[in-house]
Amino acid sequence: MSEIPGTTGDVVWQSSPPGSIYDYIRVASFSIGADGLIEQWSRRAAGLFGMTSDEAIGRDPVEAFMPVELRSDGHRRVGEILDGREWTGLVPFRMPGEGGAHGLAEVYVMPSETARGERGALCIVVDVRALRRIETDLAASQAIFGQSPFGFVLFGTDFTVVRANQRFATVFGGAADDHRGRTVDDYLPAPEAERLGATLKRVLETGESVTDLQLVGPTPGGTGRRHWSMNLYRVHSGAGRPVGVAGLATDVTRRHIAAREAASARRNLALLNEASARIGNSLDLETTARELLDVAVPGFCDLAAVDLYQGLLTGEEAAPGSWAPPHRESGGGSAELRRVALAS
């Protein structure tokens, strides 16, 4: 039961949705009268102990549920409770009948009084096995969530962050608890935030998971361009009710850089292979120049030209090992260049 915010002050009572914590821990109750016998028996007690109210009411709970070797101490405890003493403890029990299953219950016993002033007791019972399962599940969840080298984040049904792990906080700044209540707009620039928000909504509505969603943007307060890969899936309560969308984020910036470098290396290698196959098939300089540009444009650049010294084109010779392009300052020969090929 809860009070809905925004009402006029009146308490609005509503049923807890299926899959609440009470369904998991299996809380049951019954009451003991002044005579030490069961006076009231809840339906949850019937489910826990395997006995209907018709079978339970009027019976001695110690005789009905406790093993023989513990009954003496059990009667003493019930006597102390009926004298006004509260008690909490673990109580072994067995289902009535031959071959009944054994269990362990955590019992909270509170003295009570009837309208006539008679003393009784109200007993709250929790199945310890269910508690231990919950504790184990929570520990496993915390270990996976808290110790993962990947960034985990859980968005609620309103698409605000419900929980984030420390790895996520390390990337985006602050402590893990600082991220509660934030939205995608706090992490990504507008276009990417809108895309992630639309994806979260689709996953929540359809239940279809999304893998390797690529996102780009600087970290909050940073200027560097980062790349993330994100997997998203809908999270449900034990009763199957959607409670949010979980995300696993991985920084793949280095992978993108490596992929770009590898692609560039492959392009350069292909260019060299093509150049070795196409250039140098002719001894004519102009033909070779055009072959060079056919390879370079557009695979290597957008615009290229080949200029040669006029002396090379006219066949001027120099002594072996002594040739160098002539300089106007020296007054020897011509330093004129001639464009023999152009491509764009």
Short mmCIF file of C-alpha atoms in Angstrom, two decimals:
data_model
loop_
_atom_site.label_atom_id
_atom_site.label_comp_id
_atom_site.label_asym_id
_atom_site.label_seq_id
_atom_site.Cartn_x
_atom_site.Cartn_y
_atom_site.Cartn_z
CA MET A 1 0.00 0.00 0.00
CA SER A 2 1.29 3.50 -0.72
CA GLU A 3 0.27 7.14 -0.93
CA ILE A 4 0.27 8.58 -4.43
CA PRO A 5 2.16 11.91 -4.65
CA GLY A 6 0.21 14.84 -6.00
CA THR A 7 -3.15 13.98 -4.42
CA THR A 8 -5.16 16.39 -2.33
CA GLY A 9 -3.82 14.95 0.90
CA ASP A 10 -6.11 11.96 1.12
CA VAL A 11 -4.35 8.62 1.27
CA VAL A 12 -4.96 6.55 -1.84
CA TRP A 13 -4.60 2.84 -1.18
CA GLN A 14 -3.41 0.58 -3.93
CA SER A 15 -2.30 -3.02 -4.12
CA SER A 16 1.38 -3.76 -4.43
CA PRO A 17 2.21 -5.06 -7.92
CA PRO A 18 2.93 -8.76 -8.34
CA GLY A 19 6.54 -9.64 -7.72
CA SER A 20 7.03 -7.39 -4.70
CA ILE A 21 9.61 -8.29 -2.06
CA TYR A 22 6.89 -9.90 0.07
CA ASP A 23 6.28 -12.50 -2.61
CA TYR A 24 9.94 -13.44 -2.55
CA ILE A 25 10.57 -13.68 1.18
CA ARG A 26 7.31 -15.55 1.87
CA VAL A 27 6.17 -13.80 5.04
CA ALA A 28 3.38 -15.58 6.92
CA SER A 29 1.54 -14.90 10.18
CA PHE A 30 -0.57 -16.64 12.77
CA SER A 31 -1.70 -15.90 16.31
CA ILE A 32 -1.70 -17.88 19.55
CA GLY A 33 -4.45 -17.53 22.13
CA ALA A 34 -4.12 -17.42 25.92
CA ASP A 35 -4.33 -21.21 26.02
CA GLY A 36 -1.24 -21.53 23.81
CA LEU A 37 -3.21 -22.89 20.86
CA ILE A 38 -3.37 -21.47 17.36
CA GLU A 39 -6.19 -18.95 17.19
CA GLN A 40 -5.77 -17.41 13.70
CA TRP A 41 -4.04 -18.85 10.63
CA SER A 42 -3.16 -16.83 7.51
CA ARG A 43 -3.30 -18.17 3.98
CA ARG A 44 0.44 -17.61 3.62
CA ALA A 45 0.97 -19.76 6.72
CA ALA A 46 -1.08 -22.44 5.01
CA GLY A 47 1.20 -22.23 1.98
CA LEU A 48 4.38 -22.25 4.06
CA PHE A 49 3.49 -25.08 6.45
CA GLY A 50 1.20 -27.06 4.14
CA MET A 51 -1.79 -26.95 6.51
CA THR A 52 -5.19 -25.33 5.97
CA SER A 53 -6.77 -23.07 8.58
CA ASP A 54 -9.30 -25.81 9.46
CA GLU A 55 -6.40 -28.14 10.22
CA ALA A 56 -4.32 -25.56 12.12
CA ILE A 57 -6.73 -23.57 14.30
CA GLY A 58 -7.02 -25.05 17.79
CA ARG A 59 -3.76 -27.01 17.58
CA ASP A 60 -0.65 -26.64 19.70
CA PRO A 61 1.99 -25.15 17.32
CA VAL A 62 4.81 -26.82 19.21
CA GLU A 63 3.25 -30.27 18.90
CA ALA A 64 2.18 -29.67 15.30
CA PHE A 65 5.38 -28.35 13.81
CA MET A 66 8.44 -28.85 16.02
CA PRO A 67 10.55 -32.03 16.06
CA VAL A 68 10.08 -34.21 19.15
CA GLU A 69 13.49 -33.44 20.61
CA LEU A 70 12.77 -29.68 20.61
CA ARG A 71 9.24 -29.68 21.99
CA SER A 72 10.19 -29.33 25.65
CA ASP A 73 12.13 -26.15 24.97
CA GLY A 74 9.37 -24.99 22.62
CA HIS A 75 6.69 -25.23 25.33
CA ARG A 76 8.92 -23.24 27.68
CA ARG A 77 9.38 -20.52 25.08
CA VAL A 78 5.63 -20.28 24.43
CA GLY A 79 5.03 -19.94 28.17
CA GLU A 80 7.50 -17.05 28.40
CA ILE A 81 5.86 -15.33 25.44
CA LEU A 82 2.40 -15.61 26.95
CA ASP A 83 3.87 -14.03 30.08
CA GLY A 84 4.67 -10.92 28.00
CA ARG A 85 8.17 -11.57 26.67
CA GLU A 86 9.04 -10.87 23.04
CA TRP A 87 11.15 -13.43 21.25
CA THR A 88 12.95 -13.79 17.92
CA GLY A 89 14.78 -16.85 16.74
CA LEU A 90 15.29 -19.64 14.27
CA VAL A 91 12.92 -22.57 14.66
CA PRO A 92 13.24 -25.90 12.80
CA PHE A 93 9.88 -27.20 11.64
CA ARG A 94 8.43 -30.11 9.74
CA MET A 95 5.31 -30.45 7.67
CA PRO A 96 2.55 -32.43 9.41
CA GLY A 97 2.12 -36.04 8.35
CA GLU A 98 4.40 -38.91 7.54
CA GLY A 99 7.50 -37.99 5.60
CA GLY A 100 6.79 -34.28 5.95
CA ALA A 101 9.39 -31.92 4.59
CA HIS A 102 11.67 -30.17 7.06
CA GLY A 103 12.41 -26.47 7.06
CA LEU A 104 13.84 -23.60 9.05
CA ALA A 105 11.79 -20.55 9.95
CA GLU A 106 12.78 -17.21 11.40
CA VAL A 107 10.01 -16.35 13.85
CA TYR A 108 9.17 -12.95 15.36
CA VAL A 109 6.81 -13.33 18.31
CA MET A 110 5.07 -10.31 19.87
CA PRO A 111 2.85 -10.56 22.96
CA SER A 112 -0.70 -9.32 22.39
CA GLU A 113 -3.94 -8.88 24.33
CA THR A 114 -7.54 -9.61 23.48
CA ALA A 115 -10.43 -7.26 24.13
CA ARG A 116 -11.00 -9.11 27.42
CA GLY A 117 -7.40 -8.52 28.51
CA GLU A 118 -6.27 -12.07 27.89
CA ARG A 119 -2.68 -12.53 26.79
CA GLY A 120 -1.81 -14.03 23.45
CA ALA A 121 0.88 -13.69 20.81
CA LEU A 122 1.20 -12.61 17.22
CA CYS A 123 3.76 -14.59 15.22
CA ILE A 124 5.45 -13.41 12.02
CA VAL A 125 7.22 -16.22 10.16
CA VAL A 126 9.77 -15.97 7.36
CA ASP A 127 11.04 -18.95 5.38
CA VAL A 128 14.80 -18.85 5.97
CA ARG A 129 15.48 -20.80 2.78
CA ALA A 130 13.87 -18.03 0.76
CA LEU A 131 15.91 -15.43 2.66
CA ARG A 132 19.13 -17.28 1.97
CA ARG A 133 18.30 -17.52 -1.74
CA ILE A 134 17.66 -13.78 -1.86
CA GLU A 135 20.92 -13.08 -0.02
CA THR A 136 22.82 -15.31 -2.45
CA ASP A 137 21.16 -13.69 -5.46
CA LEU A 138 21.93 -10.21 -4.13
CA ALA A 139 25.54 -11.13 -3.45
CA ALA A 140 25.94 -12.56 -6.95
CA SER A 141 24.25 -9.53 -8.48
CA GLN A 142 26.48 -7.17 -6.52
CA ALA A 143 29.58 -9.12 -7.50
CA ILE A 144 28.69 -9.02 -11.19
CA PHE A 145 27.47 -5.44 -11.12
CA GLY A 146 30.14 -4.02 -8.85
CA GLN A 147 33.23 -5.92 -9.95
CA SER A 148 32.65 -5.96 -13.71
CA PRO A 149 35.34 -4.31 -15.85
CA PHE A 150 32.52 -3.01 -18.07
CA GLY A 151 30.22 -0.08 -17.40
CA PHE A 152 26.80 -1.23 -16.17
CA VAL A 153 23.87 1.17 -15.95
CA LEU A 154 20.19 0.53 -15.16
CA PHE A 155 17.53 2.89 -16.47
CA GLY A 156 14.10 2.92 -14.81
CA THR A 157 10.80 2.98 -16.68
CA ASP A 158 11.05 6.79 -16.71
CA PHE A 159 14.47 6.45 -18.42
CA THR A 160 16.41 7.99 -15.55
CA VAL A 161 19.42 6.16 -14.12
CA VAL A 162 18.45 3.93 -11.21
CA ARG A 163 21.88 2.46 -10.65
CA ALA A 164 25.37 2.56 -12.14
CA ASN A 165 28.49 0.64 -11.24
CA GLN A 166 31.88 2.12 -10.39
CA ARG A 167 33.35 1.36 -13.80
CA PHE A 168 30.62 3.46 -15.42
CA ALA A 169 31.33 6.25 -12.92
CA THR A 170 35.06 6.05 -13.65
CA VAL A 171 34.39 6.83 -17.31
CA PHE A 172 31.76 9.52 -16.80
CA GLY A 173 33.00 11.05 -13.56
CA GLY A 174 31.94 11.13 -9.91
CA ALA A 175 30.86 8.29 -7.67
CA ALA A 176 28.40 5.58 -8.72
CA ASP A 177 25.61 7.03 -6.56
CA ASP A 178 26.04 10.45 -8.20
CA HIS A 179 24.50 9.11 -11.40
CA ARG A 180 21.10 8.27 -9.92
CA GLY A 181 18.38 10.35 -11.56
CA ARG A 182 20.44 11.38 -14.58
CA THR A 183 19.23 10.98 -18.16
CA VAL A 184 20.93 10.27 -21.49
CA ASP A 185 21.16 14.05 -22.09
CA ASP A 186 23.69 14.23 -19.25
CA TYR A 187 26.10 11.94 -21.11
CA LEU A 188 25.80 12.51 -24.85
CA PRO A 189 25.38 15.40 -27.31
CA ALA A 190 21.82 16.01 -28.52
CA PRO A 191 21.72 13.83 -31.68
CA GLU A 192 23.27 10.81 -29.97
CA ALA A 193 21.18 11.32 -26.81
CA GLU A 194 17.99 11.34 -28.90
CA ARG A 195 19.06 8.14 -30.67
CA LEU A 196 19.86 6.38 -27.40
CA GLY A 197 16.62 7.63 -25.82
CA ALA A 198 14.55 6.29 -28.72
CA THR A 199 16.35 2.94 -28.48
CA LEU A 200 15.70 2.70 -24.73
CA LYS A 201 12.01 3.36 -25.32
CA ARG A 202 11.82 0.69 -28.03
CA VAL A 203 13.58 -1.90 -25.86
CA LEU A 204 11.25 -1.18 -22.91
CA GLU A 205 8.11 -1.36 -25.05
CA THR A 206 8.98 -4.40 -27.16
CA GLY A 207 11.36 -6.37 -24.94
CA GLU A 208 13.70 -6.85 -27.93
CA SER A 209 17.36 -6.53 -26.96
CA VAL A 210 19.81 -4.35 -28.87
CA THR A 211 23.45 -5.33 -29.29
CA ASP A 212 26.45 -3.25 -30.34
CA LEU A 213 24.68 0.10 -30.50
CA GLN A 214 27.45 2.50 -31.62
CA LEU A 215 27.54 5.88 -29.86
CA VAL A 216 29.97 8.77 -30.32
CA GLY A 217 30.67 11.82 -28.18
CA PRO A 218 32.99 13.42 -25.64
CA THR A 219 32.86 12.40 -22.00
CA PRO A 220 31.20 15.02 -19.76
CA GLY A 221 33.73 17.79 -19.17
CA GLY A 222 36.09 16.35 -21.78
CA THR A 223 36.90 17.31 -25.35
CA GLY A 224 38.18 14.06 -26.81
CA ARG A 225 35.92 12.16 -29.18
CA ARG A 226 35.06 8.74 -27.75
CA HIS A 227 33.30 5.71 -29.21
CA TRP A 228 31.10 3.34 -27.19
CA SER A 229 29.42 0.06 -27.97
CA MET A 230 26.28 -0.52 -25.90
CA ASN A 231 24.12 -3.60 -25.35
CA LEU A 232 20.61 -2.97 -24.01
CA TYR A 233 18.01 -5.40 -22.64
CA ARG A 234 14.77 -5.15 -20.70
CA VAL A 235 14.81 -6.14 -17.02
CA HIS A 236 11.81 -7.81 -15.34
CA SER A 237 10.64 -8.45 -11.80
CA GLY A 238 10.09 -11.99 -10.59
CA ALA A 239 6.49 -11.75 -11.75
CA GLY A 240 7.53 -10.69 -15.24
CA ARG A 241 6.72 -6.99 -14.87
CA PRO A 242 9.17 -4.71 -16.80
CA VAL A 243 11.11 -2.58 -14.32
CA GLY A 244 13.64 -0.91 -16.63
CA VAL A 245 16.37 -1.30 -19.22
CA ALA A 246 19.91 -2.44 -18.40
CA GLY A 247 22.87 -1.30 -20.44
CA LEU A 248 26.40 -2.67 -20.80
CA ALA A 249 28.72 0.01 -22.20
CA THR A 250 32.22 -0.63 -23.55
CA ASP A 251 34.68 2.05 -24.66
CA VAL A 252 35.78 0.97 -28.15
CA THR A 253 37.72 4.12 -29.07
CA ARG A 254 41.01 2.24 -29.40
CA ARG A 255 39.30 -0.36 -31.55
CA HIS A 256 38.03 2.37 -33.90
CA ILE A 257 41.48 3.96 -34.10
CA ALA A 258 43.08 0.59 -34.81
CA ALA A 259 40.44 -0.16 -37.45
CA ARG A 260 41.09 3.18 -39.17
CA GLU A 261 44.84 2.61 -39.11
CA ALA A 262 44.42 -0.91 -40.47
CA ALA A 263 42.13 0.34 -43.24
CA SER A 264 44.64 3.05 -44.13
CA ALA A 265 47.46 0.51 -44.22
CA ARG A 266 45.41 -1.75 -46.48
CA ARG A 267 44.67 1.15 -48.83
CA ASN A 268 48.34 2.11 -48.98
CA LEU A 269 49.38 -1.48 -49.65
CA ALA A 270 46.80 -1.79 -52.40
CA LEU A 271 48.07 1.48 -53.87
CA LEU A 272 51.64 0.20 -53.88
CA ASN A 273 50.56 -3.06 -55.48
CA GLU A 274 48.70 -1.19 -58.18
CA ALA A 275 51.64 1.17 -58.70
CA SER A 276 54.10 -1.69 -59.11
CA ALA A 277 51.82 -3.27 -61.71
CA ARG A 278 51.02 -0.14 -63.74
CA ILE A 279 54.05 2.16 -63.52
CA GLY A 280 57.27 1.68 -65.43
CA ASN A 281 56.00 -0.35 -68.35
CA SER A 282 57.29 2.33 -70.71
CA LEU A 283 60.65 4.11 -71.03
CA ASP A 284 58.86 7.27 -72.10
CA LEU A 285 58.90 9.83 -69.26
CA GLU A 286 55.55 11.40 -70.15
CA THR A 287 53.86 8.03 -70.33
CA THR A 288 55.34 7.06 -66.96
CA ALA A 289 54.16 10.36 -65.47
CA ARG A 290 50.60 9.73 -66.65
CA GLU A 291 50.72 6.19 -65.24
CA LEU A 292 51.84 7.61 -61.90
CA LEU A 293 48.90 10.00 -61.79
CA ASP A 294 46.45 7.28 -62.81
CA VAL A 295 47.45 5.43 -59.64
CA ALA A 296 47.71 8.45 -57.32
CA VAL A 297 44.37 10.06 -58.22
CA PRO A 298 41.97 9.52 -56.54
CA GLY A 299 43.34 6.60 -54.52
CA PHE A 300 45.98 8.72 -52.77
CA CYS A 301 45.02 12.36 -53.40
CA ASP A 302 42.51 14.57 -55.22
CA LEU A 303 44.90 16.63 -57.35
CA ALA A 304 48.40 15.85 -58.62
CA ALA A 305 50.83 17.08 -61.27
CA VAL A 306 54.20 15.95 -62.60
CA ASP A 307 56.71 18.67 -63.58
CA LEU A 308 60.07 17.71 -65.11
CA TYR A 309 63.17 19.73 -65.96
CA GLN A 310 63.28 20.62 -69.58
CA GLY A 311 66.76 19.15 -69.79
CA LEU A 312 65.47 15.69 -68.93
CA LEU A 313 62.88 15.90 -71.66
CA THR A 314 65.31 17.10 -74.34
CA GLY A 315 67.88 14.48 -73.53
CA GLU A 316 70.65 16.73 -72.18
CA GLU A 317 73.37 14.59 -70.66
CA ALA A 318 75.81 15.22 -67.85
CA ALA A 319 78.95 13.43 -66.78
CA PRO A 320 78.16 10.22 -64.86
CA GLY A 321 77.58 10.96 -61.15
CA SER A 322 77.81 14.72 -61.64
CA TRP A 323 74.37 15.63 -62.97
CA ALA A 324 72.25 18.03 -60.95
CA PRO A 325 69.40 20.34 -61.96
CA PRO A 326 70.98 23.54 -63.28
CA HIS A 327 70.48 26.78 -61.38
CA ARG A 328 69.76 30.13 -62.88
CA GLU A 329 72.25 31.70 -60.49
CA SER A 330 75.09 29.59 -61.88
CA GLY A 331 74.25 30.53 -65.45
CA GLY A 332 74.68 26.92 -66.63
CA GLY A 333 71.88 25.37 -68.70
CA SER A 334 68.12 25.80 -68.27
CA ALA A 335 66.17 25.40 -65.02
CA GLU A 336 62.81 25.56 -66.77
CA LEU A 337 60.15 23.08 -65.70
CA ARG A 338 57.60 21.58 -67.98
CA ARG A 339 54.31 20.09 -66.77
CA VAL A 340 53.94 16.77 -68.46
CA ALA A 341 50.87 15.37 -66.63
CA LEU A 342 47.96 16.65 -64.51
CA ALA A 343 45.05 14.79 -62.90
CA SER A 344 42.27 15.78 -60.53
#
